[in-house]
Short mmCIF file of C-alpha atoms and ligand atoms in Angstrom, two decimals:
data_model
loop_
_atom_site.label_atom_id
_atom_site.label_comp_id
_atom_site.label_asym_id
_atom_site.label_seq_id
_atom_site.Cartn_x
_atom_site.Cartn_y
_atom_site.Cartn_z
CA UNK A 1 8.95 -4.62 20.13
CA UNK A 2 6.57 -2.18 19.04
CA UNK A 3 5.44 -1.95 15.24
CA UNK A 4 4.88 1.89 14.79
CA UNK A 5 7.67 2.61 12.84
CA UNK A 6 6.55 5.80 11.00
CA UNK A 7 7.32 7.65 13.79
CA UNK A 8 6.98 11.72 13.21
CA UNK A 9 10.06 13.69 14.96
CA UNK A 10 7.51 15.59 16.81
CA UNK A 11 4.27 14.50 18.51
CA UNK A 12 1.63 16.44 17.39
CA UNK A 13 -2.40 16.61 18.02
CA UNK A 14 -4.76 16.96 14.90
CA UNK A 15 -6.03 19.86 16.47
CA UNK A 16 -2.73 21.68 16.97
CA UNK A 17 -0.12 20.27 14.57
CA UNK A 18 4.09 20.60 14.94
CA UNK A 19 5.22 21.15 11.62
CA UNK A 20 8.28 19.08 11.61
CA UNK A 21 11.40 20.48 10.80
CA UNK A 22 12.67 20.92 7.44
CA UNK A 23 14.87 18.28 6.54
CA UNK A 24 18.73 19.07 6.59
CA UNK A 25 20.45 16.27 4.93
CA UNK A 26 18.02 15.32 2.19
CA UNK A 27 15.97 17.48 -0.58
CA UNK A 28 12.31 16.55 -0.75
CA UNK A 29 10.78 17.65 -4.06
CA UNK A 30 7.04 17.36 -3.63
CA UNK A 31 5.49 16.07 -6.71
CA UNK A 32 1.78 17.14 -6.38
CA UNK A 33 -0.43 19.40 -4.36
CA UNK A 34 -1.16 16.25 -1.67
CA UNK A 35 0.58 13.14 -2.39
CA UNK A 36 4.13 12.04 -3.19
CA UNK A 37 7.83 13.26 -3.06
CA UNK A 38 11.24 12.78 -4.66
CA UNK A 39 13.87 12.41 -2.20
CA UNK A 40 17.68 13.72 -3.49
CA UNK A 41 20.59 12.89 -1.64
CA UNK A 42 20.61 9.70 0.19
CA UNK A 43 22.81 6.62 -1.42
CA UNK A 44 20.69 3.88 -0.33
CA UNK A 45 23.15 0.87 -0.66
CA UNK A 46 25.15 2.25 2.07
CA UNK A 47 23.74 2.37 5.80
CA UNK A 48 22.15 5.12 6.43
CA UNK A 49 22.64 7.76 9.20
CA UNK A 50 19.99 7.86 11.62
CA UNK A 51 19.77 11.38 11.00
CA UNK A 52 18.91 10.94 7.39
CA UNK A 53 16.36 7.47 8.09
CA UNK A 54 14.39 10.30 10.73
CA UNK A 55 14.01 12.35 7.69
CA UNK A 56 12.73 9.71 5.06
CA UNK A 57 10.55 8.80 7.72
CA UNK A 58 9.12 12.42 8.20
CA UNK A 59 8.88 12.75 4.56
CA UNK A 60 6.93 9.59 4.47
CA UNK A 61 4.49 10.62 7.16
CA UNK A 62 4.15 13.72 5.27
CA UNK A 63 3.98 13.18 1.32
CA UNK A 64 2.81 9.34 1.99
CA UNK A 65 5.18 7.67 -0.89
CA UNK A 66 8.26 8.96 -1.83
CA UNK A 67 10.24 8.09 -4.56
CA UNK A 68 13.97 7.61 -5.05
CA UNK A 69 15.82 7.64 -8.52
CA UNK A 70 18.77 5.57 -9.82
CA UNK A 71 19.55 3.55 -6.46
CA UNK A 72 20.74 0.17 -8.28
CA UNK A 73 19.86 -1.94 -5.06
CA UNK A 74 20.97 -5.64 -4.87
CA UNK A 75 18.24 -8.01 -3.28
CA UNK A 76 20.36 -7.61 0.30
CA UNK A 77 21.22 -3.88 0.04
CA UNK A 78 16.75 -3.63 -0.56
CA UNK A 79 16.63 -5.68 2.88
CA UNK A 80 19.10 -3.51 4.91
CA UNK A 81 16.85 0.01 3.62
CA UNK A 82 14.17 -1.78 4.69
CA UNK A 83 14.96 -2.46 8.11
CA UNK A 84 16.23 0.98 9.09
CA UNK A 85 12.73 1.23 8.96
CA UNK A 86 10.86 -1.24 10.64
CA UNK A 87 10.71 -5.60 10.22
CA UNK A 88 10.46 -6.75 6.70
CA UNK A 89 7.78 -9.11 6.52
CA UNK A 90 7.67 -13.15 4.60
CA UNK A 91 7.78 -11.54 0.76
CA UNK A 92 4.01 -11.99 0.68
CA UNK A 93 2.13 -13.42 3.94
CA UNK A 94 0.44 -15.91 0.85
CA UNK A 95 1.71 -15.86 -2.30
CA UNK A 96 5.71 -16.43 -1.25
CA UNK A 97 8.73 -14.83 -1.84
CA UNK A 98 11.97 -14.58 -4.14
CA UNK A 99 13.90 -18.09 -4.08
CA UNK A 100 17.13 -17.85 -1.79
CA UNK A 101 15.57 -13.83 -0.72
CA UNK A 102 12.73 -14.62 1.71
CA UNK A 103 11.77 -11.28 2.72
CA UNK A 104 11.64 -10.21 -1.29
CA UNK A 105 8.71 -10.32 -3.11
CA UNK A 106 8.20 -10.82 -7.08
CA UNK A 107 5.86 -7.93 -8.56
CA UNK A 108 6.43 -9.55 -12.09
CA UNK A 109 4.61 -8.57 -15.26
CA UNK A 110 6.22 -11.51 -17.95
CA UNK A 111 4.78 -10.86 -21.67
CA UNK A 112 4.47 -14.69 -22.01
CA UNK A 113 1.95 -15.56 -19.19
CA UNK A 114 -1.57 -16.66 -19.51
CA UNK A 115 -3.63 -13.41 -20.13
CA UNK A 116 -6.70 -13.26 -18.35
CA UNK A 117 -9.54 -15.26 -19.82
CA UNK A 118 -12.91 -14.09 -20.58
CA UNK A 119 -14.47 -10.75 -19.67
CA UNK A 120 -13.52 -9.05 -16.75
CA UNK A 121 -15.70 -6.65 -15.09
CA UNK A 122 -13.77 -3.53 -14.95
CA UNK A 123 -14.83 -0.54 -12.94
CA UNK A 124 -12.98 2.99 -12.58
CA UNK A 125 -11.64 1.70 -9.42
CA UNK A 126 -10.94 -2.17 -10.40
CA UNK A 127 -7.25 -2.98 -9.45
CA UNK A 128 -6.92 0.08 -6.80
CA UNK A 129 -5.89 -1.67 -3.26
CA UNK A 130 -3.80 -1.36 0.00
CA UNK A 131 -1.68 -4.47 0.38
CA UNK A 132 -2.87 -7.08 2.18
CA UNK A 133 -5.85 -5.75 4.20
CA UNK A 134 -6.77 -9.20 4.42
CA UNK A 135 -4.60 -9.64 7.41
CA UNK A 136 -5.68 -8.14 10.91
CA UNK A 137 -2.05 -6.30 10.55
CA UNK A 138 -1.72 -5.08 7.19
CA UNK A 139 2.05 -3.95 6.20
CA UNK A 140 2.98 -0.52 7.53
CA UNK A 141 4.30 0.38 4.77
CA UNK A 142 6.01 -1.41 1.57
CA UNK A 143 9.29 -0.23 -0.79
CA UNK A 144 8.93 -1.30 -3.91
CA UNK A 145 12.18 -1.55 -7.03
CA UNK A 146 12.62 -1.03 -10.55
CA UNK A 147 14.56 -3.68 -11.90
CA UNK A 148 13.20 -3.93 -16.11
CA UNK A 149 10.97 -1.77 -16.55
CA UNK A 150 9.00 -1.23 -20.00
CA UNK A 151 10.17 1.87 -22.46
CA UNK A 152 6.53 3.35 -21.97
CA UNK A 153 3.58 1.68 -19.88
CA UNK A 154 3.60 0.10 -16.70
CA UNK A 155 3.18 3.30 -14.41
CA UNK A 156 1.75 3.45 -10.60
CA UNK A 157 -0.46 5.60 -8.93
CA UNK A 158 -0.82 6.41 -5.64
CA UNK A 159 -3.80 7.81 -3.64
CA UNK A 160 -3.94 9.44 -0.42
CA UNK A 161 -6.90 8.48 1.39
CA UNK A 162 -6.12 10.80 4.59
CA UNK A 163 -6.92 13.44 2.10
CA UNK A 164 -9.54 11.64 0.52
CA UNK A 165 -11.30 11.41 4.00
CA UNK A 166 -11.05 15.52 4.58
CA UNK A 167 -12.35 16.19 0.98
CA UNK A 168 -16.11 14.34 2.61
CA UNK A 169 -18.70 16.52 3.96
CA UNK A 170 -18.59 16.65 7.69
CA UNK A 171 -21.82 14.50 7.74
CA UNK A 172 -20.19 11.85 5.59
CA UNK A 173 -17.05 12.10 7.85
CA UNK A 174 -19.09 11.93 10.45
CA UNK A 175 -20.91 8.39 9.46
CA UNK A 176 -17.79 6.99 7.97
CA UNK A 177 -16.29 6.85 11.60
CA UNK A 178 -18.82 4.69 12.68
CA UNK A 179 -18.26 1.83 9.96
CA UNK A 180 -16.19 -1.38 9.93
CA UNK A 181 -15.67 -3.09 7.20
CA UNK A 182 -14.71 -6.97 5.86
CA UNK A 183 -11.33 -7.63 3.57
CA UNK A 184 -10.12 -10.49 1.92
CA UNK A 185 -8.04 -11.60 -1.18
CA UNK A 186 -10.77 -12.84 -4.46
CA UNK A 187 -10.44 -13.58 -8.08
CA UNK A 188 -11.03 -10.44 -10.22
CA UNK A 189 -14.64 -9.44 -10.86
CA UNK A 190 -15.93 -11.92 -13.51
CA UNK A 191 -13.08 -14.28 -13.25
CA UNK A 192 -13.19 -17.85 -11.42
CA UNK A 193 -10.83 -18.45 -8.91
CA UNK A 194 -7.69 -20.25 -10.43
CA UNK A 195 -6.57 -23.61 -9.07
CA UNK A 196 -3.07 -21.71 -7.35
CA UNK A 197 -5.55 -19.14 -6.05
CA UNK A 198 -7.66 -21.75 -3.93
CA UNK A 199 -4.66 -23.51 -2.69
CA UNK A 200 -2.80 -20.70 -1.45
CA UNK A 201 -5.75 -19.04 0.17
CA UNK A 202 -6.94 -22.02 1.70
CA UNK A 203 -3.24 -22.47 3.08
CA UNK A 204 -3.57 -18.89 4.58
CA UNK A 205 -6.87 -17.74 4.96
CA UNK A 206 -6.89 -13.90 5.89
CA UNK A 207 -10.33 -11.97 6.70
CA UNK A 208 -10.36 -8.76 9.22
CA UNK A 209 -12.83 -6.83 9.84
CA UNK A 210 -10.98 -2.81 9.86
CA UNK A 211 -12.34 0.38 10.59
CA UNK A 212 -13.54 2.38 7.68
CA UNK A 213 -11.57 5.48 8.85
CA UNK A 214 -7.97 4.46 10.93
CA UNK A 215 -6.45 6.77 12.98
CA UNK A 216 -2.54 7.12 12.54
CA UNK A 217 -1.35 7.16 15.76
CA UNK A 218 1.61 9.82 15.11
CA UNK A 219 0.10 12.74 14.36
CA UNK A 220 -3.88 11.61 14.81
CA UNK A 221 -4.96 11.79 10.90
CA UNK A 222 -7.87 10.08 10.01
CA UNK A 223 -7.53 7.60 7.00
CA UNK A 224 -10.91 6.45 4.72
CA UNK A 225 -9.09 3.14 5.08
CA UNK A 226 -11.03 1.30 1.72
CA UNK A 227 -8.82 -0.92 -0.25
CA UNK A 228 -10.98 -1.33 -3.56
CA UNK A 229 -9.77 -5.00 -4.25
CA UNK A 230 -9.86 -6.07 -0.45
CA UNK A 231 -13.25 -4.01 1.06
CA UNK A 232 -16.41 -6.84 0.36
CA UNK A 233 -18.83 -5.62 3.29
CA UNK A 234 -19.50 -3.39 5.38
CA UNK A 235 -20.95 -4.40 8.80
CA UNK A 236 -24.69 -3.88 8.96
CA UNK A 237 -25.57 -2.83 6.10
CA UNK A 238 -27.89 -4.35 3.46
CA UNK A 239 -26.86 -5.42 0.07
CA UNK A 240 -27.80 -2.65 -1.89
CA UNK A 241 -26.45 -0.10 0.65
CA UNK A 242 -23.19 -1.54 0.86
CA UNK A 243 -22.61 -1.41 -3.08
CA UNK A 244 -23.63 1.79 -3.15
CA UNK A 245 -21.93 3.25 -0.49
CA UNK A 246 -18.96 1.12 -1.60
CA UNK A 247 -18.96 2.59 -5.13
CA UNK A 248 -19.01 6.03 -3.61
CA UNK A 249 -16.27 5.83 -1.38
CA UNK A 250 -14.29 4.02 -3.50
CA UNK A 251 -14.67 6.36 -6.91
CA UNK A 252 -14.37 9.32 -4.39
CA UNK A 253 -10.61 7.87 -2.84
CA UNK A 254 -9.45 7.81 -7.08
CA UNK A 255 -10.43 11.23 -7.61
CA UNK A 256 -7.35 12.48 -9.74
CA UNK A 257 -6.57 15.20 -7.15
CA UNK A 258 -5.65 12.81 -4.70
CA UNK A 259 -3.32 10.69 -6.34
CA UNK A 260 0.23 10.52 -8.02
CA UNK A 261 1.16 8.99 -10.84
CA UNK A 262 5.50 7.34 -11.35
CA UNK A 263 7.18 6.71 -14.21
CA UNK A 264 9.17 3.75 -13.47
CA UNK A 265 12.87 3.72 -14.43
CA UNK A 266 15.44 0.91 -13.32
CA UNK A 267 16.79 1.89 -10.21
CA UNK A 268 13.60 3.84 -8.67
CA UNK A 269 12.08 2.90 -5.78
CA UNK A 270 8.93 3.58 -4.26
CA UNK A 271 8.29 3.77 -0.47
CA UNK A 272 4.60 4.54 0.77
CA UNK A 273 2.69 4.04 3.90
CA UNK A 274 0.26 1.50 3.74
CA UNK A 275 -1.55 2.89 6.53
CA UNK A 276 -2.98 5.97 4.49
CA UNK A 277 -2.31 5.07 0.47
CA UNK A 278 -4.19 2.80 -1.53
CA UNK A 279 -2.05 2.28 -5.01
CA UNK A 280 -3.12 0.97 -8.43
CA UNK A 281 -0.95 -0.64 -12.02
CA UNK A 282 -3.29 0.74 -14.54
CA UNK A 283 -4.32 -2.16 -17.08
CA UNK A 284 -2.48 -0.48 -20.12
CA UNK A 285 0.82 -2.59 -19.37
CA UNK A 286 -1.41 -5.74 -20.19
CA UNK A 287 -2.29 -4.64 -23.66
CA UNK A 288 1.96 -4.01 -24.35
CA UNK A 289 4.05 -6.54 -25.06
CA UNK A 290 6.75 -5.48 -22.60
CA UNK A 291 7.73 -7.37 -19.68
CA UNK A 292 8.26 -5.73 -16.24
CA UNK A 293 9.94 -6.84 -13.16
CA UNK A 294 9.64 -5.06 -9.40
CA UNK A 295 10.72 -6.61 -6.20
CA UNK A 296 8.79 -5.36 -3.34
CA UNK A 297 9.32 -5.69 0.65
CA UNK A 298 6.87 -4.67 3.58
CA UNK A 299 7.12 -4.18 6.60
CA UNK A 300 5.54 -5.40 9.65
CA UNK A 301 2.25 -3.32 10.37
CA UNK A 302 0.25 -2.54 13.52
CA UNK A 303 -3.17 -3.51 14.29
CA UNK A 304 -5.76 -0.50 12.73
CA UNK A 305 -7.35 1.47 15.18
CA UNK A 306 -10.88 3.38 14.32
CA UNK A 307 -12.21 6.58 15.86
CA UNK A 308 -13.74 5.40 18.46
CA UNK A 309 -10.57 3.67 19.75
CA UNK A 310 -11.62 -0.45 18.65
CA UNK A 311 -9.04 -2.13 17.00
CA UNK A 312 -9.35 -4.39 13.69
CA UNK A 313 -10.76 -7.88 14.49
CA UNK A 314 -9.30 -11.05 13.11
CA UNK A 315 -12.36 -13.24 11.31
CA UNK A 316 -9.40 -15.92 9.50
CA UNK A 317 -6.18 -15.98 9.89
CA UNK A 318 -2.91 -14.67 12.39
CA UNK A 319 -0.95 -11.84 12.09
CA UNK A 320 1.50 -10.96 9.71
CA UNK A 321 4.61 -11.31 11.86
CA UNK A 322 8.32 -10.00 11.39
CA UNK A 323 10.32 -12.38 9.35
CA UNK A 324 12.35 -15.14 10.77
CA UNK A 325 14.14 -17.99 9.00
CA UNK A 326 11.45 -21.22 9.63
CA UNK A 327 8.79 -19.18 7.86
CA UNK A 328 10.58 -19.83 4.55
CA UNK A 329 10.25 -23.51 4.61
FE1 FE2 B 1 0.15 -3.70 -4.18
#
């Protein structure tokens, strides 16, 4: 069974787009110039029509996270939206799942745990990522609910790095497609590695080597595909290259015009392709003494492909594969 699940209704070359049809049995309220939408309409604890799932999906492929408000989704109703749209994943391919819900994941924020120790080295784009570039397949795409959410604090933003790749010079573009790059999971900058942090990475090693710039296979964008927390090393470059070439991709992919910023409220949820967003929980919501509680599932993602048609190589680790029951034991 094939993995591309963010299908457009139309095929369409880069060169010669389709616009796709405008949707009939949802409003989509764009939020910002390039990045992020409010979808009206849908009730999302019922099963939706196939009619309506083809125009989330569009939407998706188009804005790159939407956003839906007051849908009070149990932890199955969350599963069932999820797999109109492709195979939820194992909650997280290593750091597990909600007890008794094993394609849920626990995006917790509890006022009473351990703060981070020492001083972190914090850079504008510290905390920005893509989830799980680690793994040769990271998710297609991940939806992400509001359960208790803080009165103020604890926002996310959202970046759209297929837009972040056309905002380079042409010459920059043009180098960009050449690279491939190494991901994997580490400690923050100027933190140790925690004792649960080398056991569960040691248990499921994931490094891939990606493409710098993916190419979405529905419609043929290009994607600066640089997850901040994930992106060590890019192949073949020295040291001092790499950082700085790094540093300037990465600053350019936070550039404010590029991303979208949600106010959490119980009840929203927050669908984005993985493929072309990196997403960030600015640091403020560790300074409040609010707790804050998100349940997350992604879905099963295909293997990058760069420009020049290589896919991602595997360095540690298998692919993340659709859930099925003996992976929760
Ligand atoms: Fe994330």
């Amino acid at each position: 069974m094939t993995a591309t699940i963010l299908k457009a209704p139309q095929q369409a070359s880069r060169q010669d787009p389709i616009p796709a049809a405008e949707p009939r049995h949802i409003a989509v309220h764009p939020l910002t110039g390039h990045i992020g939408a409010e979808i009206e309409g849908p009730d999302l604890r019922q099963p939706l029509d196939p009619a309506v799932v083809e125009e989330i999906r569009a939407a998706l492929l188009k804005w790159r996270v939407v956003f839906f408000r007051d849908q009070p989704l149990t932890h199955g109703q969350h599963v069932a939206f999820a797999s109109a749209f492709g195979q939820p994943t194992l909650g997280h391919a290593v750091y597990g799942f909600v007890e008794g819900h094993p394609q849920v994941y626990s995006v917790a924020r509890d006022r009473l745990a351990a703060r981070h120790t020492g001083e972190l080295l914090v850079r504008p784009w510290t905390g920005w990522h893509t989830d799980v570039t680690a793994a040769i397949n990271p998710p297609a795409a991940s939806i992400l609910r509001g359960v208790d959410i803080p009165p103020y604090g604890g926002d996310t933003l959202w970046t759209n790095l297929a837009e972040a790749y056309n905002g380079l010079s042409e010459t920059l573009r043009g180098f960009v497609d050449t690279l491939r790059g190494v991901h994997y999971f580490s400690p923050p900058e100027g933190q140790d590695p925690t004792e649960d942090f080398i056991k569960k990475n040691t248990s499921r090693p994931l490094v891939s080597e990606h493409p710098l710039v993916r190419v979405l296979p529905e419609n043929g964008d290009r994607v600066l595909f640089v997850s901040p927390s994930f992106l060590k090393r890019i192949t073949g470059l020295k040291p001092r290259e790499n950082q700085q070439l790094l540093e300037l991709l990465f600053e350019h992919i936070t550039r404010p015009e590029y991303t979208v910023r949600f106010r959490w409220h119980p009840g929203s949820i927050a669908f984005w392709d993985n493929r072309a967003t990196a997403h960030l929980a600015p640091r403020d919501i560790f300074s409040l003494d609010f707790d804050r509680q998100l349940y997350r599932i992604t879905l099963r993602g295909d293997v990058p492909v760069g420009v020049d048609g290589r896919p991602s190589t595997a360095i540690k680790g298998d692919p993340i594969e659709a859930y099925s029951p003996e992976q929760a034991h």
